[in-house]
Amino acid sequence: YKFIHNYFMDDNTSLSALVNNYDTVLCGILDELAPVKTRSIIVHPNALWYNEIADAKKKRRRLERKWRSNRLDCNRANYLAQCDVVNEMLHKAREEYYSTIIRDNAHDQRVLFWVVPRVEEN
């Protein structure tokens, strides 16, 4: 504190020089106490077969919150029915997506060998 106070008390400096010095000192202190950390974030795009399924999942989460808040059997039945709907939509969407790729690239072995491991994962 004394260093900063004495540093800025010089009467011969202009206002802009004082502001620059103040900024430099405070940035130096901030860098010592909390250095900048860099992070790399990888954004994974949604799968191409993922379309209206997001809305069905939102509805499923909403029904789950409702069921967990009051524990009524009718709300649980609605939640489980929506779970079945979402799972069926996911299964059909994946099936249609990969079937289309296989059908469109029936003569391209490179694409077919790319698709096979992904189909086996799901």
CSV table of C-alpha atoms in Angstrom, one decimal:
chain,number,residue,atom,x,y,z
A,1,TYR,CA,0.0,0.0,0.0
A,2,LYS,CA,2.8,2.4,0.9
A,3,PHE,CA,4.5,1.7,-2.4
A,4,ILE,CA,1.3,2.5,-4.4
A,5,HIS,CA,0.5,5.5,-2.3
A,6,ASN,CA,4.0,7.0,-2.7
A,7,TYR,CA,4.2,6.1,-6.3
A,8,PHE,CA,1.1,8.2,-7.2
A,9,MET,CA,1.8,11.1,-5.0
A,10,ASP,CA,4.4,12.8,-7.3
A,11,ASP,CA,3.0,16.2,-8.2
A,12,ASN,CA,4.9,16.6,-11.4
A,13,THR,CA,3.0,13.9,-13.4
A,14,SER,CA,0.0,14.6,-15.6
A,15,LEU,CA,-3.3,13.0,-15.2
A,16,SER,CA,-2.9,10.6,-18.1
A,17,ALA,CA,0.5,9.4,-16.8
A,18,LEU,CA,-1.1,8.8,-13.3
A,19,VAL,CA,-3.9,6.8,-14.9
A,20,ASN,CA,-1.5,4.7,-16.9
A,21,ASN,CA,0.7,4.1,-13.9
A,22,TYR,CA,-2.3,3.2,-11.7
A,23,ASP,CA,-3.5,0.8,-14.4
A,24,THR,CA,0.0,-0.8,-14.8
A,25,VAL,CA,0.4,-1.3,-11.0
A,26,LEU,CA,-3.0,-2.7,-10.5
A,27,CYS,CA,-2.7,-5.1,-13.5
A,28,GLY,CA,0.6,-6.3,-12.1
A,29,ILE,CA,-0.9,-6.9,-8.7
A,30,LEU,CA,-3.8,-8.7,-10.3
A,31,ASP,CA,-1.5,-10.9,-12.4
A,32,GLU,CA,0.4,-11.9,-9.3
A,33,LEU,CA,-2.6,-12.7,-7.2
A,34,ALA,CA,-4.8,-14.3,-9.9
A,35,PRO,CA,-2.9,-15.1,-13.1
A,36,VAL,CA,-4.8,-15.6,-16.3
A,37,LYS,CA,-5.5,-19.3,-17.1
A,38,THR,CA,-6.3,-20.4,-20.6
A,39,ARG,CA,-8.8,-23.1,-21.3
A,40,SER,CA,-9.6,-24.8,-24.5
A,41,ILE,CA,-13.2,-25.8,-25.0
A,42,ILE,CA,-14.2,-28.4,-27.6
A,43,VAL,CA,-17.7,-27.9,-29.0
A,44,HIS,CA,-19.2,-31.1,-30.2
A,45,PRO,CA,-22.0,-30.6,-32.7
A,46,ASN,CA,-25.2,-32.5,-32.3
A,47,ALA,CA,-25.6,-35.7,-34.4
A,48,LEU,CA,-27.2,-35.1,-37.7
A,49,TRP,CA,-30.1,-37.4,-36.8
A,50,TYR,CA,-30.8,-35.3,-33.6
A,51,ASN,CA,-33.8,-33.1,-34.6
A,52,GLU,CA,-37.2,-32.8,-32.9
A,53,ILE,CA,-35.9,-35.2,-30.2
A,54,ALA,CA,-34.7,-32.3,-28.1
A,55,ASP,CA,-38.3,-31.1,-27.6
A,56,ALA,CA,-39.4,-34.5,-26.5
A,57,LYS,CA,-36.5,-34.7,-24.0
A,58,LYS,CA,-37.5,-31.3,-22.6
A,59,LYS,CA,-41.0,-32.6,-22.1
A,60,ARG,CA,-39.6,-35.7,-20.4
A,61,ARG,CA,-37.5,-33.7,-18.0
A,62,ARG,CA,-40.5,-31.4,-17.2
A,63,LEU,CA,-42.6,-34.5,-16.4
A,64,GLU,CA,-39.9,-36.0,-14.3
A,65,ARG,CA,-39.6,-32.8,-12.2
A,66,LYS,CA,-43.3,-32.8,-11.8
A,67,TRP,CA,-43.4,-36.4,-10.7
A,68,ARG,CA,-40.5,-36.0,-8.3
A,69,SER,CA,-42.0,-33.0,-6.7
A,70,ASN,CA,-45.3,-34.6,-5.7
A,71,ARG,CA,-44.8,-38.4,-6.2
A,72,LEU,CA,-48.2,-39.1,-7.7
A,73,ASP,CA,-48.7,-42.3,-9.6
A,74,CYS,CA,-50.4,-40.5,-12.5
A,75,ASN,CA,-47.4,-38.2,-13.0
A,76,ARG,CA,-45.0,-41.2,-12.8
A,77,ALA,CA,-47.0,-43.0,-15.5
A,78,ASN,CA,-46.9,-39.8,-17.7
A,79,TYR,CA,-43.1,-39.6,-17.1
A,80,LEU,CA,-42.5,-43.3,-18.0
A,81,ALA,CA,-44.7,-43.0,-21.1
A,82,GLN,CA,-42.6,-40.0,-22.3
A,83,CYS,CA,-39.4,-42.0,-21.6
A,84,ASP,CA,-40.7,-44.7,-23.9
A,85,VAL,CA,-41.6,-42.0,-26.5
A,86,VAL,CA,-38.1,-40.5,-26.4
A,87,ASN,CA,-36.3,-43.8,-26.5
A,88,GLU,CA,-38.4,-44.9,-29.5
A,89,MET,CA,-37.7,-41.6,-31.3
A,90,LEU,CA,-34.0,-42.0,-30.7
A,91,HIS,CA,-34.0,-45.5,-32.0
A,92,LYS,CA,-35.9,-44.6,-35.1
A,93,ALA,CA,-33.9,-41.5,-35.8
A,94,ARG,CA,-30.6,-43.4,-35.5
A,95,GLU,CA,-31.9,-46.2,-37.7
A,96,GLU,CA,-33.1,-43.8,-40.4
A,97,TYR,CA,-29.9,-41.8,-40.3
A,98,TYR,CA,-27.6,-44.8,-40.7
A,99,SER,CA,-29.9,-46.6,-43.2
A,100,THR,CA,-29.8,-43.5,-45.4
A,101,ILE,CA,-26.0,-43.3,-45.2
A,102,ILE,CA,-25.7,-47.0,-46.1
A,103,ARG,CA,-28.2,-46.8,-48.9
A,104,ASP,CA,-26.7,-43.7,-50.5
A,105,ASN,CA,-23.1,-45.1,-50.2
A,106,ALA,CA,-23.7,-48.7,-51.1
A,107,HIS,CA,-20.7,-48.7,-53.6
A,108,ASP,CA,-18.3,-46.7,-51.4
A,109,GLN,CA,-16.5,-49.0,-49.1
A,110,ARG,CA,-14.7,-46.3,-47.3
A,111,VAL,CA,-18.0,-44.8,-46.1
A,112,LEU,CA,-19.4,-48.2,-45.2
A,113,PHE,CA,-16.4,-49.1,-43.1
A,114,TRP,CA,-16.7,-45.7,-41.4
A,115,VAL,CA,-20.4,-46.4,-40.6
A,116,VAL,CA,-20.1,-50.0,-39.3
A,117,PRO,CA,-18.3,-49.2,-36.0
A,118,ARG,CA,-20.8,-46.4,-35.3
A,119,VAL,CA,-23.8,-48.6,-35.9
A,120,GLU,CA,-22.3,-51.2,-33.6
A,121,GLU,CA,-21.8,-48.7,-30.8
A,122,ASN,CA,-25.5,-47.9,-30.8
